[in-house]
Amino acid sequence: MPNLTDYIEDYLKKLLALSSSQYIEIKRRELAGKFSCVPSQINYVLERRFPLERGYLVQSRRGGGGCIRIYRIETLRNGSWRDLIDSLDRLSFDLGRARQLVKRMVEDKIISRREAAILDQLLREDLYLLTSLNSEELRLLLRELFVNALQELLKIEY
Amino acid sequence: MPNLTDYIEDYLKKLLALSSSQYIEIKRRELAGKFSCVPSQINYVLERRFPLERGYLVQSRRGGGGCIRIYRIETLRNGSWRDLIDSLDRLSFDLGRARQLVKRMVEDKIISRREAAILDQLLREDLYLLTSLNSEELRLLLRELFVNALQELLKIEY
DNA sequence: AGTGTCAAAGGTCAGAGAAGGTCAAATAAT
DNA sequence: ATTATTTGACCTTCTCTGACCTTTGACACT
């Protein structure tokens, strides 16, 4: 026999599944109204059913126009990001794919915009012009630097 | 779910981005009119969204022909660190000093632990062993990568 | 030139209202 | 008995408005 918390959890997860973006936005009061409960019930549900460990990130803003955002950090849990990085390592590494990966990781909130900025700088070919590296050497070096940086980065919690 | 303040902030930041100079000039009354709000709302937006700590400087003149100027500037904190970075650039760059700088920036909360982790990886000499770089070439490359990454990083707000 | 007045800016501040957050106590489930 | 849920009183943050204040420049008057 499901309880209120279960119903609200299901509802939010359905919304997330339907959403075309990586997150949903809710109004605490409204949602509480829909389920005829006190607003703080929503906090309880978020705390219990949408913790970071389970792959959710909750952010909120108070005041007029405030709201709660729930992000799905889908691939963080099963470690598929690490697999992706490893595949970059083993298979052909190229700049385009690396940059693409950085972009997606930002979108999925795996890394921050600032972290992405460093990685993007690292991938700037022109910075390496002053060296005598040939293009294959450069590719291997970039791969080494990029993959390593990313692996270390993901070891540390936000 | 954006509110009035968000809209006005966006509008002003777009103007700033489009502007060819370091600042934009607005008329408080006019702007308030455009967004159908009271003039003091503009002050509120400036106070909340364009404070010095975030790299904005707001000046104004009262009276006939008065107006408000919003400058995009570098924050003091970033500025003094940037000087340090530049000095690393011009003077002798070496790994020890670079690592030390990273450490101090973390302590001063200019950069995060994760950001530091990427920079530290970048400074790992052993990653460059697979290349044919001699030690002076390596030093120059590291300097280039490091200084560039840091400079880009400081351009982005947390 | 000096002064007074007025209108046209912009500035300040307090208060109302609109969210969301916390925490402890009561209740229900296991 | 212990853990999970639910509620409600109280708190903090953010936004918006309106009444009232200050500064500046133009112009008229001496």
GROMACS .gro file of C-alpha atoms (C1' of nucleotides) in nm:
model
  376
    1MET     CA    1   0.000   0.000   0.000
    2PRO     CA    2   0.182   0.304  -0.130
    3ASN     CA    3   0.190   0.615   0.081
    4LEU     CA    4   0.193   0.981  -0.012
    5THR     CA    5   0.569   0.993  -0.045
    6ASP     CA    6   0.556   0.710  -0.298
    7TYR     CA    7   0.289   0.883  -0.503
    8ILE     CA    8   0.479   1.208  -0.515
    9GLU     CA    9   0.800   1.028  -0.601
   10ASP     CA   10   0.632   0.845  -0.887
   11TYR     CA   11   0.476   1.163  -1.012
   12LEU     CA   12   0.807   1.346  -1.019
   13LYS     CA   13   0.989   1.057  -1.182
   14LYS     CA   14   0.724   1.041  -1.452
   15LEU     CA   15   0.766   1.410  -1.515
   16LEU     CA   16   1.140   1.361  -1.541
   17ALA     CA   17   1.096   1.074  -1.782
   18LEU     CA   18   0.868   1.282  -2.000
   19SER     CA   19   1.084   1.591  -1.990
   20SER     CA   20   1.293   1.660  -2.294
   21SER     CA   21   1.559   1.833  -2.087
   22GLN     CA   22   1.776   1.704  -1.809
   23TYR     CA   23   1.559   1.850  -1.537
   24ILE     CA   24   1.212   1.947  -1.425
   25GLU     CA   25   1.093   2.254  -1.242
   26ILE     CA   26   0.824   2.251  -0.978
   27LYS     CA   27   0.656   2.492  -0.743
   28ARG     CA   28   0.661   2.352  -0.396
   29ARG     CA   29   0.327   2.502  -0.295
   30GLU     CA   30   0.155   2.397  -0.613
   31LEU     CA   31   0.276   2.043  -0.591
   32ALA     CA   32   0.174   2.021  -0.228
   33GLY     CA   33  -0.164   2.149  -0.332
   34LYS     CA   34  -0.199   1.882  -0.599
   35PHE     CA   35  -0.139   1.614  -0.338
   36SER     CA   36  -0.326   1.791  -0.061
   37CYS     CA   37  -0.038   1.795   0.182
   38VAL     CA   38   0.179   2.048   0.355
   39PRO     CA   39   0.462   2.198   0.151
   40SER     CA   40   0.732   2.055   0.373
   41GLN     CA   41   0.620   1.711   0.262
   42ILE     CA   42   0.780   1.792  -0.071
   43ASN     CA   43   1.111   1.853   0.101
   44TYR     CA   44   1.081   1.519   0.269
   45VAL     CA   45   1.022   1.341  -0.059
   46LEU     CA   46   1.314   1.515  -0.222
   47GLU     CA   47   1.541   1.435   0.066
   48ARG     CA   48   1.446   1.070   0.083
   49ARG     CA   49   1.386   0.980  -0.277
   50PHE     CA   50   1.603   1.215  -0.479
   51PRO     CA   51   1.942   1.221  -0.309
   52LEU     CA   52   2.265   1.271  -0.496
   53GLU     CA   53   2.365   0.911  -0.433
   54ARG     CA   54   2.074   0.798  -0.641
   55GLY     CA   55   2.160   1.027  -0.926
   56TYR     CA   56   1.951   1.333  -0.860
   57LEU     CA   57   2.050   1.690  -0.801
   58VAL     CA   58   1.804   1.929  -0.641
   59GLN     CA   59   1.842   2.304  -0.655
   60SER     CA   60   1.601   2.571  -0.545
   61ARG     CA   61   1.539   2.942  -0.530
   62ARG     CA   62   1.337   3.121  -0.269
   63GLY     CA   63   1.134   3.434  -0.297
   64GLY     CA   64   0.895   3.553  -0.561
   65GLY     CA   65   0.917   3.339  -0.871
   66GLY     CA   66   1.112   3.082  -0.675
   67CYS     CA   67   1.100   2.716  -0.766
   68ILE     CA   68   1.266   2.380  -0.725
   69ARG     CA   69   1.466   2.210  -0.995
   70ILE     CA   70   1.534   1.842  -1.002
   71TYR     CA   71   1.813   1.723  -1.229
   72ARG     CA   72   1.853   1.367  -1.339
   73ILE     CA   73   2.220   1.282  -1.344
   74GLU     CA   74   2.153   0.969  -1.533
   75THR     CA   75   2.489   0.834  -1.611
   76LEU     CA   76   2.673   0.923  -1.297
   77ARG     CA   77   2.567   0.616  -1.105
   78ASN     CA   78   2.642   0.333  -1.342
   79GLY     CA   79   2.975   0.486  -1.422
   80SER     CA   80   2.908   0.492  -1.791
   81TRP     CA   81   3.089   0.822  -1.814
   82ARG     CA   82   3.402   0.648  -1.711
   83ASP     CA   83   3.338   0.385  -1.975
   84LEU     CA   84   3.298   0.658  -2.231
   85ILE     CA   85   3.625   0.814  -2.127
   86ASP     CA   86   3.799   0.481  -2.139
   87SER     CA   87   3.666   0.419  -2.486
   88LEU     CA   88   3.810   0.751  -2.595
   89ASP     CA   89   4.132   0.621  -2.459
   90ARG     CA   90   4.143   0.290  -2.634
   91LEU     CA   91   3.965   0.372  -2.953
   92SER     CA   92   4.058   0.658  -3.170
   93PHE     CA   93   4.087   0.975  -2.977
   94ASP     CA   94   4.022   1.291  -3.169
   95LEU     CA   95   3.970   1.652  -3.080
   96GLY     CA   96   3.617   1.671  -3.205
   97ARG     CA   97   3.500   1.380  -2.995
   98ALA     CA   98   3.681   1.511  -2.691
   99ARG     CA   99   3.523   1.854  -2.723
  100GLN     CA  100   3.186   1.694  -2.775
  101LEU     CA  101   3.229   1.491  -2.461
  102VAL     CA  102   3.314   1.801  -2.260
  103LYS     CA  103   3.003   1.971  -2.388
  104ARG     CA  104   2.779   1.685  -2.296
  105MET     CA  105   2.927   1.650  -1.953
  106VAL     CA  106   2.848   2.012  -1.884
  107GLU     CA  107   2.493   1.967  -2.003
  108ASP     CA  108   2.452   1.666  -1.782
  109LYS     CA  109   2.602   1.845  -1.485
  110ILE     CA  110   2.886   1.599  -1.451
  111ILE     CA  111   3.137   1.883  -1.469
  112SER     CA  112   3.104   2.258  -1.423
  113ARG     CA  113   3.142   2.527  -1.684
  114ARG     CA  114   3.471   2.630  -1.529
  115GLU     CA  115   3.607   2.278  -1.536
  116ALA     CA  116   3.502   2.254  -1.897
  117ALA     CA  117   3.687   2.574  -1.972
  118ILE     CA  118   4.013   2.425  -1.851
  119LEU     CA  119   3.963   2.109  -2.050
  120ASP     CA  120   3.879   2.308  -2.359
  121GLN     CA  121   4.198   2.507  -2.323
  122LEU     CA  122   4.390   2.188  -2.292
  123LEU     CA  123   4.246   2.082  -2.626
  124ARG     CA  124   4.354   2.397  -2.807
  125GLU     CA  125   4.588   2.270  -3.077
  126ASP     CA  126   4.743   2.607  -3.140
  127LEU     CA  127   4.901   2.611  -2.796
  128TYR     CA  128   5.118   2.322  -2.900
  129LEU     CA  129   5.248   2.486  -3.216
  130LEU     CA  130   5.558   2.611  -3.043
  131THR     CA  131   5.670   2.255  -2.991
  132SER     CA  132   5.821   2.027  -3.247
  133LEU     CA  133   5.553   1.761  -3.207
  134ASN     CA  134   5.426   1.594  -3.517
  135SER     CA  135   5.056   1.542  -3.548
  136GLU     CA  136   5.051   1.186  -3.426
  137GLU     CA  137   5.263   1.268  -3.124
  138LEU     CA  138   5.030   1.556  -3.052
  139ARG     CA  139   4.725   1.337  -3.074
  140LEU     CA  140   4.872   1.089  -2.830
  141LEU     CA  141   4.977   1.361  -2.590
  142LEU     CA  142   4.638   1.524  -2.598
  143ARG     CA  143   4.473   1.193  -2.532
  144GLU     CA  144   4.702   1.129  -2.241
  145LEU     CA  145   4.643   1.470  -2.088
  146PHE     CA  146   4.273   1.478  -2.150
  147VAL     CA  147   4.187   1.131  -2.032
  148ASN     CA  148   4.403   1.165  -1.726
  149ALA     CA  149   4.259   1.501  -1.629
  150LEU     CA  150   3.908   1.373  -1.666
  151GLN     CA  151   3.974   1.058  -1.470
  152GLU     CA  152   4.121   1.249  -1.181
  153LEU     CA  153   3.842   1.500  -1.193
  154LEU     CA  154   3.571   1.241  -1.157
  155LYS     CA  155   3.737   1.097  -0.852
  156ILE     CA  156   3.653   1.408  -0.656
  157GLU     CA  157   3.305   1.494  -0.539
  158TYR     CA  158   3.169   1.836  -0.617
  159MET     CA  159   1.042   3.029  -1.400
  160PRO     CA  160   1.204   3.368  -1.448
  161ASN     CA  161   1.080   3.680  -1.277
  162LEU     CA  162   1.109   4.047  -1.363
  163THR     CA  163   1.451   4.078  -1.208
  164ASP     CA  164   1.578   3.792  -1.424
  165TYR     CA  165   1.443   3.950  -1.740
  166ILE     CA  166   1.601   4.285  -1.667
  167GLU     CA  167   1.929   4.120  -1.576
  168ASP     CA  168   1.932   3.925  -1.901
  169TYR     CA  169   1.849   4.233  -2.099
  170LEU     CA  170   2.134   4.431  -1.947
  171LYS     CA  171   2.383   4.150  -1.984
  172LYS     CA  172   2.291   4.114  -2.347
  173LEU     CA  173   2.347   4.483  -2.397
  174LEU     CA  174   2.685   4.453  -2.229
  175ALA     CA  175   2.779   4.159  -2.444
  176LEU     CA  176   2.683   4.347  -2.757
  177SER     CA  177   2.850   4.668  -2.655
  178SER     CA  178   3.182   4.744  -2.813
  179SER     CA  179   3.300   4.937  -2.510
  180GLN     CA  180   3.352   4.824  -2.154
  181TYR     CA  181   3.024   4.967  -2.036
  182ILE     CA  182   2.664   5.045  -2.121
  183GLU     CA  183   2.455   5.348  -2.038
  184ILE     CA  184   2.092   5.336  -1.944
  185LYS     CA  185   1.819   5.571  -1.836
  186ARG     CA  186   1.655   5.439  -1.523
  187ARG     CA  187   1.309   5.572  -1.603
  188GLU     CA  188   1.317   5.453  -1.959
  189LEU     CA  189   1.426   5.105  -1.867
  190ALA     CA  190   1.162   5.083  -1.598
  191GLY     CA  191   0.911   5.189  -1.860
  192LYS     CA  192   1.023   4.918  -2.100
  193PHE     CA  193   0.960   4.658  -1.831
  194SER     CA  194   0.652   4.826  -1.685
  195CYS     CA  195   0.783   4.853  -1.333
  196VAL     CA  196   0.876   5.122  -1.087
  197PRO     CA  197   1.217   5.283  -1.135
  198SER     CA  198   1.350   5.159  -0.806
  199GLN     CA  199   1.319   4.808  -0.942
  200ILE     CA  200   1.617   4.891  -1.159
  201ASN     CA  201   1.819   4.974  -0.851
  202TYR     CA  202   1.720   4.644  -0.703
  203VAL     CA  203   1.837   4.455  -1.009
  204LEU     CA  204   2.167   4.641  -1.016
  205GLU     CA  205   2.225   4.576  -0.650
  206ARG     CA  206   2.145   4.207  -0.668
  207ARG     CA  207   2.279   4.108  -1.003
  208PHE     CA  208   2.558   4.352  -1.078
  209PRO     CA  209   2.761   4.378  -0.759
  210LEU     CA  210   3.131   4.447  -0.750
  211GLU     CA  211   3.205   4.093  -0.634
  212ARG     CA  212   3.067   3.961  -0.956
  213GLY     CA  213   3.272   4.194  -1.166
  214TYR     CA  214   3.042   4.484  -1.232
  215LEU     CA  215   3.080   4.851  -1.149
  216VAL     CA  216   2.777   5.075  -1.148
  217GLN     CA  217   2.805   5.452  -1.160
  218SER     CA  218   2.532   5.707  -1.200
  219ARG     CA  219   2.463   6.075  -1.237
  220ARG     CA  220   2.149   6.244  -1.114
  221GLY     CA  221   1.977   6.547  -1.244
  222GLY     CA  222   1.885   6.649  -1.596
  223GLY     CA  223   2.052   6.425  -1.848
  224GLY     CA  224   2.146   6.185  -1.572
  225CYS     CA  225   2.200   5.820  -1.644
  226ILE     CA  226   2.340   5.494  -1.513
  227ARG     CA  227   2.656   5.331  -1.639
  228ILE     CA  228   2.734   4.965  -1.591
  229TYR     CA  229   3.095   4.859  -1.639
  230ARG     CA  230   3.215   4.506  -1.683
  231ILE     CA  231   3.535   4.480  -1.483
  232GLU     CA  232   3.757   4.220  -1.334
  233THR     CA  233   3.702   4.149  -0.967
  234LEU     CA  234   3.972   4.259  -0.728
  235ARG     CA  235   4.034   3.907  -0.613
  236ASN     CA  236   4.076   3.774  -0.962
  237GLY     CA  237   4.280   4.075  -1.058
  238SER     CA  238   4.553   4.030  -0.805
  239TRP     CA  239   4.574   3.661  -0.880
  240ARG     CA  240   4.593   3.737  -1.245
  241ASP     CA  241   4.896   3.953  -1.179
  242LEU     CA  242   5.058   3.659  -1.010
  243ILE     CA  243   4.978   3.437  -1.303
  244ASP     CA  244   5.120   3.689  -1.544
  245SER     CA  245   5.439   3.706  -1.343
  246LEU     CA  246   5.468   3.331  -1.369
  247ASP     CA  247   5.435   3.381  -1.737
  248ARG     CA  248   5.704   3.637  -1.786
  249LEU     CA  249   5.949   3.535  -1.521
  250SER     CA  250   6.080   3.189  -1.497
  251PHE     CA  251   5.802   2.939  -1.495
  252ASP     CA  252   5.871   2.621  -1.313
  253LEU     CA  253   5.669   2.328  -1.199
  254GLY     CA  254   5.721   2.388  -0.830
  255ARG     CA  255   5.596   2.743  -0.843
  256ALA     CA  256   5.301   2.643  -1.057
  257ARG     CA  257   5.199   2.368  -0.817
  258GLN     CA  258   5.242   2.605  -0.527
  259LEU     CA  259   5.020   2.858  -0.696
  260VAL     CA  260   4.748   2.599  -0.749
  261LYS     CA  261   4.762   2.504  -0.385
  262ARG     CA  262   4.734   2.861  -0.267
  263MET     CA  263   4.447   2.935  -0.499
  264VAL     CA  264   4.256   2.645  -0.353
  265GLU     CA  265   4.325   2.769  -0.002
  266ASP     CA  266   4.199   3.113  -0.098
  267LYS     CA  267   3.895   2.959  -0.262
  268ILE     CA  268   3.972   3.115  -0.597
  269ILE     CA  269   3.950   2.773  -0.757
  270SER     CA  270   3.786   2.451  -0.645
  271ARG     CA  271   3.954   2.127  -0.548
  272ARG     CA  272   3.831   1.970  -0.868
  273GLU     CA  273   3.967   2.251  -1.079
  274ALA     CA  274   4.297   2.216  -0.898
  275ALA     CA  275   4.300   1.846  -0.976
  276ILE     CA  276   4.284   1.913  -1.348
  277LEU     CA  277   4.562   2.169  -1.330
  278ASP     CA  278   4.776   1.935  -1.126
  279GLN     CA  279   4.734   1.663  -1.384
  280LEU     CA  280   4.836   1.905  -1.651
  281LEU     CA  281   5.158   1.963  -1.459
  282ARG     CA  282   5.247   1.594  -1.436
  283GLU     CA  283   5.577   1.570  -1.618
  284ASP     CA  284   5.557   1.198  -1.664
  285LEU     CA  285   5.258   1.232  -1.895
  286TYR     CA  286   5.482   1.405  -2.144
  287LEU     CA  287   5.750   1.135  -2.148
  288LEU     CA  288   5.600   0.967  -2.449
  289THR     CA  289   5.679   1.272  -2.657
  290SER     CA  290   6.014   1.372  -2.791
  291LEU     CA  291   6.014   1.708  -2.616
  292ASN     CA  292   6.336   1.824  -2.460
  293SER     CA  293   6.319   1.978  -2.118
  294GLU     CA  294   6.314   2.338  -2.232
  295GLU     CA  295   6.041   2.272  -2.487
  296LEU     CA  296   5.845   2.098  -2.216
  297ARG     CA  297   5.883   2.388  -1.977
  298LEU     CA  298   5.756   2.630  -2.238
  299LEU     CA  299   5.466   2.409  -2.329
  300LEU     CA  300   5.364   2.362  -1.969
  301ARG     CA  301   5.379   2.732  -1.911
  302GLU     CA  302   5.165   2.794  -2.215
  303LEU     CA  303   4.905   2.538  -2.114
  304PHE     CA  304   4.900   2.629  -1.749
  305VAL     CA  305   4.882   3.004  -1.784
  306ASN     CA  306   4.621   2.980  -2.053
  307ALA     CA  307   4.402   2.744  -1.860
  308LEU     CA  308   4.416   2.960  -1.552
  309GLN     CA  309   4.342   3.277  -1.741
  310GLU     CA  310   4.038   3.128  -1.904
  311LEU     CA  311   3.924   2.983  -1.577
  312LEU     CA  312   3.923   3.318  -1.401
  313LYS     CA  313   3.705   3.468  -1.670
  314ILE     CA  314   3.414   3.252  -1.565
  315GLU     CA  315   3.208   3.309  -1.255
  316TYR     CA  316   3.148   3.021  -1.021
  317DA     C1'  317   2.885   8.696  -1.221
  318DG     C1'  318   2.591   8.534  -0.866
  319DT     C1'  319   2.182   8.352  -0.688
  320DG     C1'  320   1.728   8.146  -0.674
  321DT     C1'  321   1.392   7.833  -0.855
  322DC     C1'  322   1.226   7.443  -1.093
  323DA     C1'  323   1.204   7.025  -1.338
  324DA     C1'  324   1.433   6.614  -1.440
  325DA     C1'  325   1.696   6.269  -1.325
  326DG     C1'  326   1.851   5.908  -0.989
  327DG     C1'  327   1.875   5.711  -0.463
  328DT     C1'  328   1.697   5.510  -0.020
  329DC     C1'  329   1.433   5.262   0.264
  330DA     C1'  330   1.069   5.020   0.480
  331DG     C1'  331   0.698   4.714   0.417
  332DA     C1'  332   0.411   4.369   0.188
  333DG     C1'  333   0.405   3.949  -0.033
  334DA     C1'  334   0.587   3.526  -0.241
  335DA     C1'  335   0.846   3.152  -0.241
  336DG     C1'  336   1.120   2.776  -0.021
  337DG     C1'  337   1.370   2.563   0.433
  338DT     C1'  338   1.403   2.359   0.910
  339DC     C1'  339   1.294   2.108   1.287
  340DA     C1'  340   1.059   1.874   1.631
  341DA     C1'  341   0.649   1.640   1.761
  342DA     C1'  342   0.283   1.326   1.635
  343DT     C1'  343   0.153   0.927   1.383
  344DA     C1'  344   0.190   0.509   1.105
  345DA     C1'  345   0.432   0.098   0.937
  346DT     C1'  346   0.732  -0.286   0.985
  347DA     C1'  347   1.103  -0.104   1.929
  348DT     C1'  348   1.255   0.109   1.553
  349DT     C1'  349   1.217   0.335   1.133
  350DA     C1'  350   0.952   0.602   0.801
  351DT     C1'  351   0.603   0.940   0.719
  352DT     C1'  352   0.322   1.349   0.797
  353DT     C1'  353   0.213   1.784   0.992
  354DG     C1'  354   0.252   2.254   1.149
  355DA     C1'  355   0.477   2.640   1.361
  356DC     C1'  356   0.837   2.939   1.268
  357DC     C1'  357   1.244   3.109   0.972
  358DT     C1'  358   1.513   3.297   0.581
  359DT     C1'  359   1.558   3.468   0.132
  360DC     C1'  360   1.412   3.712  -0.266
  361DT     C1'  361   1.114   4.030  -0.519
  362DC     C1'  362   0.843   4.434  -0.595
  363DT     C1'  363   0.627   4.872  -0.487
  364DG     C1'  364   0.558   5.337  -0.332
  365DA     C1'  365   0.653   5.729  -0.054
  366DC     C1'  366   0.997   6.043   0.023
  367DC     C1'  367   1.493   6.232  -0.048
  368DT     C1'  368   1.907   6.418  -0.310
  369DT     C1'  369   2.161   6.583  -0.701
  370DT     C1'  370   2.217   6.824  -1.126
  371DG     C1'  371   2.149   7.141  -1.498
  372DA     C1'  372   1.888   7.513  -1.718
  373DC     C1'  373   1.705   7.940  -1.695
  374DA     C1'  374   1.540   8.361  -1.504
  375DC     C1'  375   1.635   8.749  -1.220
  376DT     C1'  376   1.937   9.062  -1.010
   0.00000   0.00000   0.00000
